[in-house]
XYZ file of C-alpha atoms in Angstrom:
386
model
C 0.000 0.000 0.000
C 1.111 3.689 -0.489
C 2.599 5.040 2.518
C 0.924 6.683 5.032
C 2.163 9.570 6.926
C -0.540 9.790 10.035
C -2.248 7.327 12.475
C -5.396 9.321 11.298
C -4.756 8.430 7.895
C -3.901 4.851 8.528
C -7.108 4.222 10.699
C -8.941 5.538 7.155
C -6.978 3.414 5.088
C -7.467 0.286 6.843
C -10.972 0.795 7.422
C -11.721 1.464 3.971
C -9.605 -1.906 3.409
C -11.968 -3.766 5.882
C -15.106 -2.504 4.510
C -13.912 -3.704 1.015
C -12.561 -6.976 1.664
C -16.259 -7.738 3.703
C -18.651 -6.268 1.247
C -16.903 -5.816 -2.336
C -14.463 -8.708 -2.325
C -13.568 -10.914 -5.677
C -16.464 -12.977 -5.200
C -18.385 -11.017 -4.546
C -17.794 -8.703 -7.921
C -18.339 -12.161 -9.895
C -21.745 -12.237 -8.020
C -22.665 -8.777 -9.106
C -21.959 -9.971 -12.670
C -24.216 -13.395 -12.325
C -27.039 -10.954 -11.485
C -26.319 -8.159 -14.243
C -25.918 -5.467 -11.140
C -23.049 -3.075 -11.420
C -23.224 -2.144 -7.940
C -25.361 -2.596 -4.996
C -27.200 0.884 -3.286
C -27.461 -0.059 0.197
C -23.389 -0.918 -0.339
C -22.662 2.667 -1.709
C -24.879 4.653 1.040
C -22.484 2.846 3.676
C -19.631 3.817 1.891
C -20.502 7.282 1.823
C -21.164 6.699 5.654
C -17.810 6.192 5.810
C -16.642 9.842 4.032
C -15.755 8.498 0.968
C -17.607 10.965 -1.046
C -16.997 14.547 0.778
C -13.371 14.254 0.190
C -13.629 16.748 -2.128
C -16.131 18.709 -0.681
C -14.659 22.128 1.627
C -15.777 21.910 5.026
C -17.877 25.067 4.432
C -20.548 22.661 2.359
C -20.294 19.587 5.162
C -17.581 18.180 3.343
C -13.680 17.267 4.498
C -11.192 14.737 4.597
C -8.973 12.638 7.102
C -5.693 14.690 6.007
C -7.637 18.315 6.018
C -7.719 20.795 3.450
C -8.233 20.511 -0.605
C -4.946 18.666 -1.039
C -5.530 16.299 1.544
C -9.110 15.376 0.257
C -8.029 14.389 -3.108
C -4.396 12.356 -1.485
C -7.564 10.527 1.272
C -9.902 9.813 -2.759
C -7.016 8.556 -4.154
C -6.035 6.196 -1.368
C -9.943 4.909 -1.530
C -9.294 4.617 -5.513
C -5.753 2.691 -4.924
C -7.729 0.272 -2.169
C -10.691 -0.211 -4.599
C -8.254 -1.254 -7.052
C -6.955 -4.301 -4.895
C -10.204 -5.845 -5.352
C -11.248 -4.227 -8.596
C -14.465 -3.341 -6.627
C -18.043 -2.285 -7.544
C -19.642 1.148 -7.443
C -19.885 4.610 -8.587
C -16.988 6.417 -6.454
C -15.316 7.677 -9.836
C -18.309 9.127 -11.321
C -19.697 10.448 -7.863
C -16.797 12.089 -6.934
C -15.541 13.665 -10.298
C -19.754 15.404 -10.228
C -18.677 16.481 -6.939
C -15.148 17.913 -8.079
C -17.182 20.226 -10.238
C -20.410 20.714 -7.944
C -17.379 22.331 -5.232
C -16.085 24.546 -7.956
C -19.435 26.175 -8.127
C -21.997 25.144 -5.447
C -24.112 28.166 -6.165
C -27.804 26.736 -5.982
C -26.463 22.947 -5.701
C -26.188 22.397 -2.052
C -28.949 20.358 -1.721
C -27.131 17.637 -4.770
C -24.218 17.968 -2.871
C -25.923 16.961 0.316
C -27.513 14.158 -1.580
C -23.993 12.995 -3.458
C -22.087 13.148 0.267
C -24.827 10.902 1.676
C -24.928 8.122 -0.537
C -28.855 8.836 -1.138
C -27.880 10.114 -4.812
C -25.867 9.168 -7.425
C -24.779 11.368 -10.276
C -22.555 10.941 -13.468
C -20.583 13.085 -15.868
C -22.172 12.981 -19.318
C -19.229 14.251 -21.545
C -18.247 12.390 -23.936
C -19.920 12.304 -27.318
C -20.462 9.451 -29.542
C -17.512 8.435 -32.219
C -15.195 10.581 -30.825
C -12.321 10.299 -28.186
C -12.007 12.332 -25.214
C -12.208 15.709 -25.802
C -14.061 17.888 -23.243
C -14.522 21.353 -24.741
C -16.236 19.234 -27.555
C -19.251 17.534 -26.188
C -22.363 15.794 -28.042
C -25.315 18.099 -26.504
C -26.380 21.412 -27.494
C -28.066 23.647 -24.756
C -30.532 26.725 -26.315
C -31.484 29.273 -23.835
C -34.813 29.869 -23.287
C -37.287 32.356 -21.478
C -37.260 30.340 -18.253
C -33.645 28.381 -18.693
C -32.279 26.043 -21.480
C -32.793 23.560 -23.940
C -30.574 20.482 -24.471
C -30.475 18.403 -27.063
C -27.986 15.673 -28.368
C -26.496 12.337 -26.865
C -23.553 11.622 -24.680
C -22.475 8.157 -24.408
C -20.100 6.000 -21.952
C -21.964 7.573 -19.452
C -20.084 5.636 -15.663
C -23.214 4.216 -14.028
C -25.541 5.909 -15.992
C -28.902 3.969 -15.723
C -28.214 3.965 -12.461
C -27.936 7.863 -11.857
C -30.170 10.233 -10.458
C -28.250 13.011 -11.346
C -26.283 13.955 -14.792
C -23.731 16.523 -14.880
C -24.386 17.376 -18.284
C -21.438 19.372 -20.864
C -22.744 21.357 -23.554
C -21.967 23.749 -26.113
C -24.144 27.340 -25.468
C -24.167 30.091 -27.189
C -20.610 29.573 -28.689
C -19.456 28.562 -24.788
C -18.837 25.238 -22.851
C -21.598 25.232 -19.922
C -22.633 22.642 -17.645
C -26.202 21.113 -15.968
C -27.295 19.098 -13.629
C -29.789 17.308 -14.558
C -31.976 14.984 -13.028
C -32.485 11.848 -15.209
C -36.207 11.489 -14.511
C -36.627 14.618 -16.530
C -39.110 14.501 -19.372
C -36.953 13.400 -22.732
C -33.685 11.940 -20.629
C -33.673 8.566 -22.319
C -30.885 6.149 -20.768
C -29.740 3.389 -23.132
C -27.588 0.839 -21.121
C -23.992 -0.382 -22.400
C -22.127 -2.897 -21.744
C -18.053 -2.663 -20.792
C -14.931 -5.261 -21.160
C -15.163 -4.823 -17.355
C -17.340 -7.784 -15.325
C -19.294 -4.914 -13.107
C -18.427 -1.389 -14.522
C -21.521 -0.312 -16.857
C -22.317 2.560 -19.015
C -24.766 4.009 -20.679
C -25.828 6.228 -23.920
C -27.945 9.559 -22.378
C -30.046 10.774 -25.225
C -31.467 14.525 -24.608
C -34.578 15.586 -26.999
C -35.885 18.635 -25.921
C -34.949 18.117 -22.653
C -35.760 22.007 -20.791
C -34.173 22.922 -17.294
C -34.600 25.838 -15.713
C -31.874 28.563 -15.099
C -30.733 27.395 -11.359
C -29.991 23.826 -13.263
C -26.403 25.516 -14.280
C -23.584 24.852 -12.981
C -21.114 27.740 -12.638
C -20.987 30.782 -15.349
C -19.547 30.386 -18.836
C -16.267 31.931 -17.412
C -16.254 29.237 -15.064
C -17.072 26.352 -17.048
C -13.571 25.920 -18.780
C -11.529 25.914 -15.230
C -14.484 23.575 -13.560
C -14.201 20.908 -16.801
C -10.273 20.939 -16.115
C -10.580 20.468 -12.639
C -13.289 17.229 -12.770
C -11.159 15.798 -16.137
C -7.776 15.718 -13.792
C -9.658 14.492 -11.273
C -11.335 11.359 -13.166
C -8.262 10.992 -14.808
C -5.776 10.556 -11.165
C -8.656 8.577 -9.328
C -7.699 5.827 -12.621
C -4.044 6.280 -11.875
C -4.577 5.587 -8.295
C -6.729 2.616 -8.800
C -4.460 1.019 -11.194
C -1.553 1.031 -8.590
C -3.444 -0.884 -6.097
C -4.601 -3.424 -9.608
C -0.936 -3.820 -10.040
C 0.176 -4.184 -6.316
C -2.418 -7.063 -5.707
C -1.886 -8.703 -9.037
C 2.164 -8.936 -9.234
C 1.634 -9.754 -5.079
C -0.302 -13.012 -5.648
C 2.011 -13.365 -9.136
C 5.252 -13.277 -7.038
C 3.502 -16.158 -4.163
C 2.154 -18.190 -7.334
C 6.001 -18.294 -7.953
C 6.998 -19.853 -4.697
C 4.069 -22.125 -4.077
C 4.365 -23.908 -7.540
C 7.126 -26.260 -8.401
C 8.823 -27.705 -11.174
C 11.422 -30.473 -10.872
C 10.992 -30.237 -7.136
C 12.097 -26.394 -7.360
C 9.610 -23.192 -6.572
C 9.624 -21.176 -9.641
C 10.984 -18.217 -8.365
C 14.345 -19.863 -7.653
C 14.632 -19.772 -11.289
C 16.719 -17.253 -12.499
C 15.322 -15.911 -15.797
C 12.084 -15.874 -14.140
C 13.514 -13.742 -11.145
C 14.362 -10.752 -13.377
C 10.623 -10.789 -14.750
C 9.694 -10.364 -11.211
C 12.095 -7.728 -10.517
C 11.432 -5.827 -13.943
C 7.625 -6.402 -12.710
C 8.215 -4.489 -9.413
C 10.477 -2.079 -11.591
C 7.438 -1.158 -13.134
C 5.444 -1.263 -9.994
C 7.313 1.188 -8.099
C 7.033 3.748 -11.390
C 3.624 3.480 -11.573
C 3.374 4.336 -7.691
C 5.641 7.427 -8.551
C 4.002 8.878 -11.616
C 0.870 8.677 -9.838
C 1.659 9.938 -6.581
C 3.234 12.938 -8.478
C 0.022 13.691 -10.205
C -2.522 12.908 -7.169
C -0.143 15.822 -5.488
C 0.249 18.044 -8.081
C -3.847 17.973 -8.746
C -4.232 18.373 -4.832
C -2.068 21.163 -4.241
C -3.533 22.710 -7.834
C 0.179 22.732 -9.329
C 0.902 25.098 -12.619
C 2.478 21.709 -13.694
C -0.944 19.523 -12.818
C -1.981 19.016 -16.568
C 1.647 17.861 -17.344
C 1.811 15.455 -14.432
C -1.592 14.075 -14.879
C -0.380 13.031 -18.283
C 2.533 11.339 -17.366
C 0.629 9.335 -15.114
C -2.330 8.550 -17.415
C 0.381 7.695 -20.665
C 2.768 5.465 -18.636
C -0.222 3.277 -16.232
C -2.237 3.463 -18.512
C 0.282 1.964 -21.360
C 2.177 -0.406 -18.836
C -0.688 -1.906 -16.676
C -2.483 -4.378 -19.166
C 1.459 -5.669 -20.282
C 2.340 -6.023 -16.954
C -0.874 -8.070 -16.168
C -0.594 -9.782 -18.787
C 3.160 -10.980 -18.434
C 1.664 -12.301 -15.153
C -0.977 -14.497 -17.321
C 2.020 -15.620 -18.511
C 3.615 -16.309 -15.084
C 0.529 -18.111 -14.406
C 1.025 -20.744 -16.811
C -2.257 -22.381 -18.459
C -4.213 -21.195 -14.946
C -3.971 -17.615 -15.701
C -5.840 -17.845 -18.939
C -9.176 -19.368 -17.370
C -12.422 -18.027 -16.292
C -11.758 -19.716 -12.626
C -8.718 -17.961 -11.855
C -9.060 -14.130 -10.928
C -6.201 -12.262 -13.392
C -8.925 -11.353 -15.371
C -10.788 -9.654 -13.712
C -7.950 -6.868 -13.061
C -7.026 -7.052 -16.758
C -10.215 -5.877 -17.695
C -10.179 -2.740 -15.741
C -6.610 -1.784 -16.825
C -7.896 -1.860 -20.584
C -11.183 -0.315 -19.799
C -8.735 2.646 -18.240
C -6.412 2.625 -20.462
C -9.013 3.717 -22.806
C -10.822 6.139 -20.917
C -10.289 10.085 -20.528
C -7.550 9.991 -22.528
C -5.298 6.857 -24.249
C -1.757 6.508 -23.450
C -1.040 8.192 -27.203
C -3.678 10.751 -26.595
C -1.277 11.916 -23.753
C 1.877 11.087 -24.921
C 0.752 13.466 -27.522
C -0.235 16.228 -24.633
C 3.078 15.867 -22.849
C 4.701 16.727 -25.936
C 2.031 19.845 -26.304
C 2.398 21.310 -22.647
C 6.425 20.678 -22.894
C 6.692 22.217 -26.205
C 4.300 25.579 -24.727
C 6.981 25.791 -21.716
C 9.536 25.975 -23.420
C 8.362 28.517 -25.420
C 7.629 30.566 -22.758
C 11.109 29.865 -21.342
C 12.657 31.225 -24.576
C 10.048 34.211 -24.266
C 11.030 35.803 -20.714
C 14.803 34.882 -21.698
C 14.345 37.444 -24.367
């Protein structure tokens, strides 16, 4: 596990760890996917119970966090991410808490969603992405019209996290030439929810279709000003809460990899007294311990709202998100003929690397933005030199 600095923060960490182990283990996430259920209610009101969603919330709005203070609420969500990951577990904590990143940045007239969010009673998603295209959030798939008494959206916005089963939609549209934001309930007349399916055995989706779909004037979130600093702010955080959950996917999986190697013999030997297969473990934890770094630079550099945050988000996102299915699957390959069956458990972690790896942002997407935001800096170095 990621270090911990404070008792405080240890008794949070371990208690999280409890509560998953008991009521989101392995089996029970293959139960979840017997039954079609992404996620069970009751299960997410108790986890709110336990603070997990008013990390991010100041304590101004009944919000805070185990380490205090905005940085410390997103290092406390990223250790929940990073202990979800060791059990790839259930439930809407990414999509809850990214609505609440925003719903912080302007709570004007939201209080009472935030209220709902923090207590587990609601759950609300981000609906930004639009259909066909990659991740791009200054270029969503709805269209809000202003009207007498508010707005107009129309349009669809697909791979919607836990969409039919959200009450609330945080909805990105273009308006009047600008980026603005909604929340939407999704019992609104003309909300249609389309579910879709995922590579992953419990996270779901869904296509939100908008026709004529009117909210009133309170239903917006922030002012168009706003709107571009707010999107930033909820894409870095969606983006580090992946990062964070990966490390604790690759921790568990090259753990149980590395024991696999000492409980199984051939010619009366434990695999890992094998030599070649001794520097696969090492390159593995290599790897590991990279992965740990690049995201713990990011999950700081987002908390303490670093000029650099963009750039080290990116890192993060292009090297997890490129290394984390390889390095599962070299430990398929560890594995032996076990690691490629149903029974066994591999798969279910390798499934929510690749879903990740594909989401807000692919490791060439970023690659591509680390070469942007490099390329601007040192433009601007060359700039004040002269």
């Amino acid at each position: 596990m990621t270090d911990v600095a404070s008792p405080e923060r240890l008794l949070f960490a371990s208690t999280a760890q409890s509560f998953l182990e008991k009521e989101a283990s392995l089996t029970r996430v293959r139960e979840l996917h017997d039954d079609g259920v992404s996620f069970d209610a009751d299960w997410w009101r108790r986890a709110a119970e336990l603070g997990w969603a008013s990390l991010l919330v100041p304590e101004e709005l009944g919000g805070g966090s185990v380490s205090g203070g905005p940085a410390g609420g997103v290092a406390d969500l990223a250790l929940i991410a990073e202990q979800a990951g060791r059990s790839v577990a259930p439930g809407p904590l990414h999509p809850v808490s990214t609505v609440l990143a925003g719903l912080a940045e302007a709570p004007d007239r939201h209080t009472d969603a935030i209220e709902a969010l923090m207590s587990g009673e609601a759950v609300a998603s981000w609906a930004i992405y639009a259909p066909g295209r990659s991740f791009d959030p200054l270029n969503p798939g709805v269209t809000a019209t202003p009207t007498d008494s508010g707005f107009r959206l129309d349009g669809v916005s697909d791979r919607v996290e836990a969409g039919d089963r959200c009450d609330l939609l945080l909805v990105t549209a273009h308006c009047d030439g600008a980026v603005r934001q909604f929340l939407v309930p999704t019992d609104t007349t003309g909300v249609t929810l389309t579910p879709q399916q995922s590579i992953d055995l419990v996270k779901r989706y869904a296509a939100v279709t908008f026709d004529g779909v009117t909210v009133d004037a309170a239903a917006a979130v922030g002012t168009a000003e706003q709107t571009p600093a707010v999107i930033a702010r909820q894409t870095r955080i969606a983006q580090i809460l992946q990062c964070a959950e990966l490390v604790g996917v690759l921790d568990t999986v090259i753990g149980f990899t590395i024991q696999w190697a000492f409980d199984r013999y051939s010619f009366g030997r434990p695999l890992a007294s094998y030599q070649a297969l001794k520097h696969r473990y090492a390159d593995l934890k290599i790897k590991l311990e990279a992965c740990r770094a690049t995201a713990a630079a990011a999950v700081k550099a987002v908390g303490t709202r670093s000029a650099d945050a963009d750039f080290a988000v990116s890192v993060a996102k292009s090297y997890i998100g490129e290394n984390a299915p390889a390095m599962i699957q070299d430990c398929v390959q560890l594995h032996g003929g076990i690691g490629v069956t149903w029974e066994h458990d591999l798969h279910l972690f390798l499934r929510r690397a690749m879903l990740y790896r594909s989401m807000f942002g692919t490791p060439e997407e970023h690659n591509v933005r680390v070469y942007t935001l490099t390329k601007e800096a040192g433009s601007k170095e060359v700039e004040s030199a002269s």
